[in-house]
CSV table of C-alpha atoms in Angstrom, one decimal:
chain,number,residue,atom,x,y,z
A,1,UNK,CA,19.3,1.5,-8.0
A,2,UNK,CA,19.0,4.9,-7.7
A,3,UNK,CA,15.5,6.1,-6.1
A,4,UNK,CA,14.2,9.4,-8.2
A,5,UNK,CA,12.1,11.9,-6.3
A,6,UNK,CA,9.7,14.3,-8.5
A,7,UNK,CA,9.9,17.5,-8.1
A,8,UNK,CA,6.5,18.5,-7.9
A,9,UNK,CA,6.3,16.1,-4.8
A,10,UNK,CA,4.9,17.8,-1.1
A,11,UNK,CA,8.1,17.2,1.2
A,12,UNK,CA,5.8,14.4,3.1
A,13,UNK,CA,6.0,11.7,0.1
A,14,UNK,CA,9.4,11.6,0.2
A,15,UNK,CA,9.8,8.8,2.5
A,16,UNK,CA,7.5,7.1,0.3
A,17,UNK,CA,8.6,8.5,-2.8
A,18,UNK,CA,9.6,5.0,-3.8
A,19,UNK,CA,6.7,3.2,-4.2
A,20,UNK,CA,6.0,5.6,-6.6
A,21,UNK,CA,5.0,4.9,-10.4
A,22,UNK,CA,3.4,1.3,-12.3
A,23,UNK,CA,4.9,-2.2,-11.3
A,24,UNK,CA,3.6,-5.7,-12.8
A,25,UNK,CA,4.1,-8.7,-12.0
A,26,UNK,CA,3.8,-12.1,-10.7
A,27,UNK,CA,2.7,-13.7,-7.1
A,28,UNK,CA,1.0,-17.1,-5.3
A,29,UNK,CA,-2.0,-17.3,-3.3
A,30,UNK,CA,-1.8,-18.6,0.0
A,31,UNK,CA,1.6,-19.9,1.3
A,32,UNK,CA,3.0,-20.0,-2.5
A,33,UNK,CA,3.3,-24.1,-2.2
A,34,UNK,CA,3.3,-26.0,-4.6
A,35,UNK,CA,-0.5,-26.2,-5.3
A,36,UNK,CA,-1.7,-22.5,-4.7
A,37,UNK,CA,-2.5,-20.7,-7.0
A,38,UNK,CA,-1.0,-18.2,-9.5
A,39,UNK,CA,-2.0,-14.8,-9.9
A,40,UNK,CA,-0.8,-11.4,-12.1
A,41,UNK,CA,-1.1,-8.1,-10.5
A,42,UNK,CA,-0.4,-3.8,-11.8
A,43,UNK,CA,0.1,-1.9,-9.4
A,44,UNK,CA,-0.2,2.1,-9.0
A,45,UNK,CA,1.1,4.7,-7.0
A,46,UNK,CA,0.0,7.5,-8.3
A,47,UNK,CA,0.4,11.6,-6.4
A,48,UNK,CA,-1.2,14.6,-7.2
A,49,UNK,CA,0.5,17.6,-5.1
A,50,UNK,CA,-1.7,16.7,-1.8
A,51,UNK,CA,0.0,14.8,1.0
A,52,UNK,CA,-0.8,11.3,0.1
A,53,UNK,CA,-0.1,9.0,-2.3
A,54,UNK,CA,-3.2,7.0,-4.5
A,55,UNK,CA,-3.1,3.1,-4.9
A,56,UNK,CA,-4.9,1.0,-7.1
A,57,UNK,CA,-4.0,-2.9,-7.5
A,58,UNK,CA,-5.7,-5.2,-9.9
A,59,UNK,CA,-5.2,-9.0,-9.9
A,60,UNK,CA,-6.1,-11.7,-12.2
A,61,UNK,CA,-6.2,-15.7,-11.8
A,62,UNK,CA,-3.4,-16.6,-14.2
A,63,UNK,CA,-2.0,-19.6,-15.0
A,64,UNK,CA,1.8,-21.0,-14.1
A,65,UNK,CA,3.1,-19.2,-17.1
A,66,UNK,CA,1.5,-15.6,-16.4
A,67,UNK,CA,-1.4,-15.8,-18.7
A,68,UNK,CA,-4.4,-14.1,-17.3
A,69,UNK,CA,-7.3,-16.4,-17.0
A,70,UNK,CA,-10.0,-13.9,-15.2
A,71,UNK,CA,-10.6,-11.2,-13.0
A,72,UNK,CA,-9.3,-11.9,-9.3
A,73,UNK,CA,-10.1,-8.5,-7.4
A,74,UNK,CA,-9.4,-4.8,-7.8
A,75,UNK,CA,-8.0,-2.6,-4.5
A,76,UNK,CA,-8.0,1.0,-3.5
A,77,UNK,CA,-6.6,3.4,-1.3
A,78,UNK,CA,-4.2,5.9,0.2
A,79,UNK,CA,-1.0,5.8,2.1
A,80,UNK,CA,0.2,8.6,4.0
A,81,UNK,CA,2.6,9.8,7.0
A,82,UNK,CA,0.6,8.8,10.1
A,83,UNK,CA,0.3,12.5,11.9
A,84,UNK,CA,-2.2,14.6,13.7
A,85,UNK,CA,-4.6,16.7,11.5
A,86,UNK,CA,-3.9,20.7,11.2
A,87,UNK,CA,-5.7,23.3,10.2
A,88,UNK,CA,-3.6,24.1,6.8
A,89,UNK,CA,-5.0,20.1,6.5
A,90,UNK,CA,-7.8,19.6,3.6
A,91,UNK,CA,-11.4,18.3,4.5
A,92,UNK,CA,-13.4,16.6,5.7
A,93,UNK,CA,-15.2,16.3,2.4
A,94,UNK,CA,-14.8,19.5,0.1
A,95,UNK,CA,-13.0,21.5,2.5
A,96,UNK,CA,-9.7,22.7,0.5
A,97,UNK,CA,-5.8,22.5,2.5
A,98,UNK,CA,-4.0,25.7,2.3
A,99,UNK,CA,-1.7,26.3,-0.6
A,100,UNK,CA,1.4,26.1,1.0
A,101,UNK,CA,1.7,22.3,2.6
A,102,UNK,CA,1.4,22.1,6.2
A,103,UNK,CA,4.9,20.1,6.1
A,104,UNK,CA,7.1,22.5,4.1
A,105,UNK,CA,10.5,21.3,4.5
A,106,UNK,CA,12.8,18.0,4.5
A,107,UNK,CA,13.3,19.7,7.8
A,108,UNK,CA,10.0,19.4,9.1
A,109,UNK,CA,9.2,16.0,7.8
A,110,UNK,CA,12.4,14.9,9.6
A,111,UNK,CA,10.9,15.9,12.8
A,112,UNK,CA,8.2,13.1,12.0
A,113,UNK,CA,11.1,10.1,12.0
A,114,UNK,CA,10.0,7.7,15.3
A,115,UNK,CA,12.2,6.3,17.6
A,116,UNK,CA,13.1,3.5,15.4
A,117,UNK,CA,14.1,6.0,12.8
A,118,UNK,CA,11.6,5.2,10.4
A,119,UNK,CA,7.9,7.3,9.5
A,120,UNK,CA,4.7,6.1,11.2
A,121,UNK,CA,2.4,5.6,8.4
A,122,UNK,CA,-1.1,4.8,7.7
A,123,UNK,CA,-3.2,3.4,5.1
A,124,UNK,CA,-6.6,2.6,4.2
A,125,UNK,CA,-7.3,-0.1,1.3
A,126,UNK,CA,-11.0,-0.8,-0.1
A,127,UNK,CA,-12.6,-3.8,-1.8
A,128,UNK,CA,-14.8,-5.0,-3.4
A,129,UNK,CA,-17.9,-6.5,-1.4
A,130,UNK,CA,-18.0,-4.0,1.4
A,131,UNK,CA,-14.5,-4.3,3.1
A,132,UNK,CA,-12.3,-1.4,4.2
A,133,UNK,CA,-8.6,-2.2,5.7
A,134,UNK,CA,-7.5,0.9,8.0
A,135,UNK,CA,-3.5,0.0,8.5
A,136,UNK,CA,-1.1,1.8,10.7
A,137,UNK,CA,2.6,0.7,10.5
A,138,UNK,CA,6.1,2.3,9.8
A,139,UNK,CA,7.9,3.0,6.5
A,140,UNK,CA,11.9,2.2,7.2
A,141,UNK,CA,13.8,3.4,4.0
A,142,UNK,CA,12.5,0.7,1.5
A,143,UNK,CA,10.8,-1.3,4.0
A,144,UNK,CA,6.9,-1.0,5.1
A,145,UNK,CA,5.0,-2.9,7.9
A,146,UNK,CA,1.7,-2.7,8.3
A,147,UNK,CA,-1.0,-3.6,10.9
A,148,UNK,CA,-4.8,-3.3,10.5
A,149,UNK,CA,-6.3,-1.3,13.5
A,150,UNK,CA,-9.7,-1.8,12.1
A,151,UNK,CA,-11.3,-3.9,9.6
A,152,UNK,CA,-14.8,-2.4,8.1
A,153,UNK,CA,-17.4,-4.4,6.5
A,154,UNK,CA,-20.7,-4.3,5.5
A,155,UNK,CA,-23.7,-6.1,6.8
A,156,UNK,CA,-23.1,-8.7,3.9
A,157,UNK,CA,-19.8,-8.8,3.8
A,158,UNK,CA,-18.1,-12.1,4.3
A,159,UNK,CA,-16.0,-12.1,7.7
A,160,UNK,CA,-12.6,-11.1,8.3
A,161,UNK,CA,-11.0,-9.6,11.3
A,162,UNK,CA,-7.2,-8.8,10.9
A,163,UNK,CA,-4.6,-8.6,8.2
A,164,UNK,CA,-0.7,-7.3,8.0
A,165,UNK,CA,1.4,-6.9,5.1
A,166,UNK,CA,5.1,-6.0,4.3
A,167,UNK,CA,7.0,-4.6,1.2
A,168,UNK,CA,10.2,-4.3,0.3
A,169,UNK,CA,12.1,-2.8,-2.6
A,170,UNK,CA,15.0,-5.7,-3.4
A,171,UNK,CA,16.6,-4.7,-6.3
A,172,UNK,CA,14.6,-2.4,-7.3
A,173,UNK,CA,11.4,-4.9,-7.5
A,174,UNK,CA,8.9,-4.6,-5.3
A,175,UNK,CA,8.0,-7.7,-3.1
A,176,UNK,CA,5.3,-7.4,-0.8
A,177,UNK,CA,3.4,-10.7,1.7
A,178,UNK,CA,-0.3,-10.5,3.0
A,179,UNK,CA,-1.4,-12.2,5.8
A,180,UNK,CA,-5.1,-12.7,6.5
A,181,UNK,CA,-7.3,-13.6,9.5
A,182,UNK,CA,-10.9,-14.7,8.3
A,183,UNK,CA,-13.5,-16.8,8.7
A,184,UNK,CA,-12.8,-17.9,12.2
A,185,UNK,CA,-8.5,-18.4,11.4
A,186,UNK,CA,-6.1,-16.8,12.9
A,187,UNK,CA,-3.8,-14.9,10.9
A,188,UNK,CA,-1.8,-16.9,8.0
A,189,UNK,CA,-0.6,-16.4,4.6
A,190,UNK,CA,-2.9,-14.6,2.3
A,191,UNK,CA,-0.8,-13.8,-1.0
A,192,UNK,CA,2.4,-12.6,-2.0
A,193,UNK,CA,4.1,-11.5,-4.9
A,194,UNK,CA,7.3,-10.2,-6.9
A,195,UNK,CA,6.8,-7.1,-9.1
A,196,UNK,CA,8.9,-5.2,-11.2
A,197,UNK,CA,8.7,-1.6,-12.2
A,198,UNK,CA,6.9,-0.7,-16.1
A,199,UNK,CA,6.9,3.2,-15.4
């Protein structure tokens, strides 16, 4: 399946150019045996001419034929090229970026591919009930690994220390595993899920 690139797109989103658009679908909590449970997800990635790309997913409890029971959780956040800040570079706050893009070229995002030819990325994903995920991973064609290098939460929030997740685009659906280290485990299977692209 052919991956389309807009093209109003800064040159840096083009590695994850992919992700880009609305996918729904279907996943399991937990290791996705026999009695976890099921869940329906949308998903967004969503640009708007900066360098990074907005995600929202919303999940509901569902039951083993899809039908939305209740509200499970909402996420958000942003994924971008993992690279040091410059001064053509928006913020903090209110502070506007240059016009022109600090990356300007395929050329000069090219520059950015890491030894294992792949993009160092980052992201940072925030929930509901005081928790912030800071990831830091690579983007490999369609293929993303990510590690949390920091785990925020406030004063209330329940505990939770690590996490890493994966996605894939396999025939043009996008599958994606979250593992979870919380309240006192080590890290195991969180959620997963299968989705498949509405836009």
């Amino acid at each position: 399946m052919p991956i389309e690139i807009p093209t109003d797109l800064t040159p840096e989103l083009v590695p994850l150019s992919w992700l880009i658009g609305e996918w729904e679908g279907r996943g399991r909590l937990g290791s996705g045996d026999e009695d976890s449970e099921h869940f329906v997800q949308h998903v967004s990635f969503t640009h708007n001419g900066l360098p990074y790309l907005q995600y929202r997913a919303e999940s509901w409890i569902s039951d083993d034929a899809g039908t939305k029971l209740r509200p499970l959780t909402v996420e958000t956040g942003f994924w971008a090229l993992e690279r040091e800040m410059q001064e053509g570079d928006g913020g903090p706050g209110l502070v506007p970026a240059d016009i022109v893009p600090v990356l300007k070229t395929a050329d000069d995002v090219e520059e950015r591919r890491n030894e294992d030819g792949g993009f160092d990325i980052s992201v940072s994903i925030s929930h509901p009930g005081g928790i912030t995920e800071l990831y830091y991973g690579q983007i490999k064609g369609p293929q993303i690994q990510l590690t949390t290098d920091m785990v925020m939460r406030g004063s209330h929030s329940k505990e939770y220390t690590a996490a890493t997740r994966i996605f894939g685009l396999v025939d043009g659906n996008l599958l994606w595993r979250w593992d979870v280290a919380a309240n006192g485990k080590a890290l195991e299977a969180h959620a997963s899920a299968f989705l498949h692209k509405v836009s």
